[in-house]
Amino acid sequence: SQKIEQNSEALNIQEGKTATLTCNYTNYSPAYLQWYRQDPGRGPVFLLLIRENEKEKRKERLKVTFDTTLKQSLFHITASQPADSATYLCALSPYYGNNRLAFGKGNQVVVIP
Amino acid sequence: DVKVTQSSRYLVKRTGEKVFLECVQDMDHENMFWYRQDPGLGLRLIYFSYDVKMKEKGDIPEGYSVSREKKERFSLILESASTNQTSMYLCAVGVNYGYTFGSGTRLTVV
């Protein structure tokens, strides 16, 4: 069956360090992999998209890698700040179909000042 | 960028009531989605629509229906609210390279 797995345990990290989150998937062949940020009581907000033929993407302090052989994406927040504390969700989408995304359950990050 | 507005942030309804959740976008996107989100279960797709009057069931459509009479508005209907429908409901608009979500409606059924 198809699965998207993110760590269910919160990641507690010291301010200034790099936070790294993992997204593993099974039985998908995604054209795109995306990361979203969600704050408590709010809707997810799109952060970054990486295509299957891209290895790495950066946006400010964020970096995403995509390894289609390992079926894994890593999401890095460098120089983390308390304002980065949130839940981060990965999502996959195919090339064709009805534009449905498949979401992971999310991984919480807590940045400690 | 599209703006997605959900009509209520918090809603309390009684068991058996018919409940309408509204979602409005300010652009002309074809695809609109309704999710519910519960602790430990993540986002689950209820219904989606890819055009006016077009709809498809998602993963958990039971107990829900939808309406899309105009392109900018997608409504989720709980025909007879039950306590197990207490949840955060999220509307999204977009395509397979990115969604924009509304702020969510926290529905409590008592």
Coordinates of N, CA, C and O in Angstrom, one line a residue, chain A residues 31-32 34 36 38 41-46 49 51 89 93-96 98-101 103-105, chain B residues 9 31 33 35 37 40-43 45 48 56-59 88 90 95-99 101-103:
Chain A
A31 N 5.9 13.1 -9.2 CA 6.6 14.0 -10.1 C 7.1 15.2 -9.3 O 8.1 15.8 -9.6
Y32 N 6.4 15.5 -8.2 CA 6.7 16.7 -7.3 C 6.7 16.2 -5.9 O 5.8 15.4 -5.5
Q34 N 6.6 18.3 -2.1 CA 6.4 19.6 -1.6 C 6.5 19.6 0.0 O 6.2 18.6 0.6
Y36 N 5.2 21.9 3.4 CA 4.3 22.9 3.9 C 4.6 23.1 5.4 O 5.0 22.2 6.1
Q38 N 2.8 24.3 9.0 CA 1.5 24.5 9.7 C 1.6 25.0 11.1 O 2.3 24.3 11.9
G41 N -3.7 25.5 14.8 CA -5.0 26.1 14.5 C -5.1 26.8 13.2 O -6.1 27.5 12.9
R42 N -4.1 26.7 12.4 CA -4.1 27.4 11.1 C -4.0 26.3 9.9 O -3.6 25.2 10.2
G43 N -4.3 26.8 8.7 CA -4.1 25.9 7.6 C -2.6 25.8 7.2 O -1.8 26.7 7.5
P44 N -2.2 24.7 6.5 CA -0.8 24.6 6.0 C -0.5 25.7 5.0 O -1.3 26.2 4.3
V45 N 0.8 26.1 5.0 CA 1.3 27.1 4.1 C 2.4 26.5 3.2 O 3.3 25.9 3.8
F46 N 2.3 26.6 1.9 CA 3.2 26.1 1.0 C 4.6 26.7 1.2 O 4.7 28.0 1.3
L49 N 8.8 23.4 -3.4 CA 8.5 22.3 -4.3 C 9.8 21.8 -4.9 O 10.6 22.7 -5.3
R51 N 11.2 19.0 -7.9 CA 10.8 18.0 -9.0 C 11.6 16.8 -8.9 O 12.7 16.7 -8.4
L89 N 4.8 19.5 7.0 CA 4.2 18.4 6.3 C 4.9 18.2 4.9 O 5.1 19.2 4.2
S93 N 2.9 14.5 -5.3 CA 1.9 14.5 -6.4 C 2.4 13.8 -7.6 O 3.6 13.8 -7.9
P94 N 1.5 13.2 -8.4 CA 2.0 12.5 -9.6 C 2.0 13.5 -10.8 O 1.5 14.6 -10.6
Y95 N 2.5 13.0 -11.9 CA 2.4 13.8 -13.1 C 1.0 14.0 -13.6 O 0.6 15.1 -13.9
Y96 N 0.3 12.9 -13.6 CA -1.0 12.9 -14.2 C -2.1 12.6 -13.2 O -1.8 12.1 -12.1
N98 N -5.7 13.8 -11.1 CA -6.7 14.8 -10.7 C -6.1 15.9 -9.7 O -6.9 16.5 -9.0
N99 N -4.8 16.1 -9.7 CA -4.2 17.1 -8.9 C -4.4 16.8 -7.4 O -4.3 17.8 -6.6
R100 N -4.6 15.6 -7.1 CA -4.7 15.3 -5.6 C -3.2 15.2 -5.1 O -2.4 14.6 -5.7
L101 N -3.1 15.8 -3.9 CA -1.8 15.6 -3.2 C -2.0 14.5 -2.1 O -3.1 14.4 -1.6
F103 N -0.6 13.7 1.5 CA 0.2 14.3 2.6 C 0.7 13.4 3.6 O 0.0 12.4 4.0
G104 N 1.9 13.7 4.2 CA 2.3 13.0 5.4 C 1.6 13.6 6.6 O 0.9 14.6 6.5
K105 N 1.8 13.0 7.8 CA 1.1 13.5 8.9 C 1.8 14.6 9.6 O 1.2 15.3 10.5
Chain B
R9 N -14.2 30.6 11.7 CA -13.1 30.0 12.3 C -13.5 28.9 13.3 O -12.8 27.9 13.4
N31 N -9.6 23.6 -9.4 CA -9.6 22.6 -8.3 C -9.7 23.1 -6.9 O -9.0 24.0 -6.5
F33 N -10.7 21.6 -2.8 CA -10.6 20.4 -2.0 C -11.1 20.7 -0.6 O -10.9 21.8 0.0
Y35 N -10.7 19.0 3.3 CA -10.0 18.0 4.1 C -10.5 18.2 5.6 O -11.0 19.2 6.0
Q37 N -8.8 17.4 9.5 CA -7.5 17.1 10.1 C -7.8 16.8 11.6 O -8.3 17.6 12.3
G40 N -3.0 12.9 15.0 CA -2.6 11.5 14.8 C -3.0 10.9 13.5 O -2.5 9.9 13.0
L41 N -4.0 11.6 12.8 CA -4.5 11.1 11.5 C -4.1 11.9 10.3 O -4.3 11.5 9.2
G42 N -3.6 13.1 10.6 CA -3.2 13.9 9.5 C -4.4 14.5 8.7 O -5.5 14.5 9.1
L43 N -4.0 14.9 7.5 CA -5.1 15.5 6.6 C -5.7 14.4 5.8 O -5.0 13.5 5.2
L45 N -8.7 13.6 2.9 CA -9.5 14.2 1.8 C -10.9 13.7 1.9 O -11.2 12.5 1.8
F48 N -13.4 16.5 -3.5 CA -12.8 17.6 -4.2 C -13.6 17.9 -5.5 O -14.5 17.1 -5.9
E56 N -15.7 14.9 -6.9 CA -15.3 13.5 -6.7 C -15.1 13.2 -5.3 O -14.7 14.0 -4.5
K57 N -15.4 12.0 -4.9 CA -15.2 11.5 -3.5 C -13.7 11.4 -3.2 O -12.9 11.0 -4.1
G58 N -13.4 11.8 -2.0 CA -12.0 11.6 -1.5 C -12.0 10.3 -0.8 O -12.6 9.3 -1.1
D59 N -11.2 10.3 0.3 CA -11.0 9.1 1.1 C -12.0 8.8 2.1 O -12.2 7.7 2.5
M88 N -11.1 19.7 12.7 CA -10.7 20.9 12.0 C -10.9 20.6 10.5 O -10.4 19.6 10.0
L90 N -10.5 22.0 6.6 CA -9.6 22.8 5.8 C -10.0 22.7 4.3 O -10.2 21.6 3.8
V95 N -3.2 23.1 -7.7 CA -2.9 22.1 -8.6 C -1.8 21.2 -8.0 O -1.3 21.5 -6.9
N96 N -1.3 20.3 -8.8 CA -0.4 19.3 -8.1 C 1.0 19.8 -7.8 O 1.8 19.1 -7.3
Y97 N 1.3 21.1 -8.2 CA 2.5 21.7 -7.7 C 2.4 22.8 -6.7 O 3.2 23.6 -6.4
G98 N 1.2 22.7 -6.0 CA 1.0 23.6 -4.8 C -0.4 23.9 -4.5 O -1.2 24.2 -5.4
Y99 N -0.7 23.8 -3.2 CA -2.1 24.2 -2.8 C -2.0 25.5 -1.9 O -1.0 25.7 -1.2
F101 N -4.2 26.9 1.2 CA -5.2 26.5 2.2 C -5.9 27.7 2.8 O -5.3 28.8 2.9
G102 N -7.2 27.5 3.2 CA -7.8 28.5 4.1 C -7.3 28.3 5.5 O -6.5 27.5 5.8
S103 N -7.9 29.2 6.3 CA -7.4 29.2 7.7 C -8.0 28.1 8.6 O -7.6 27.9 9.7

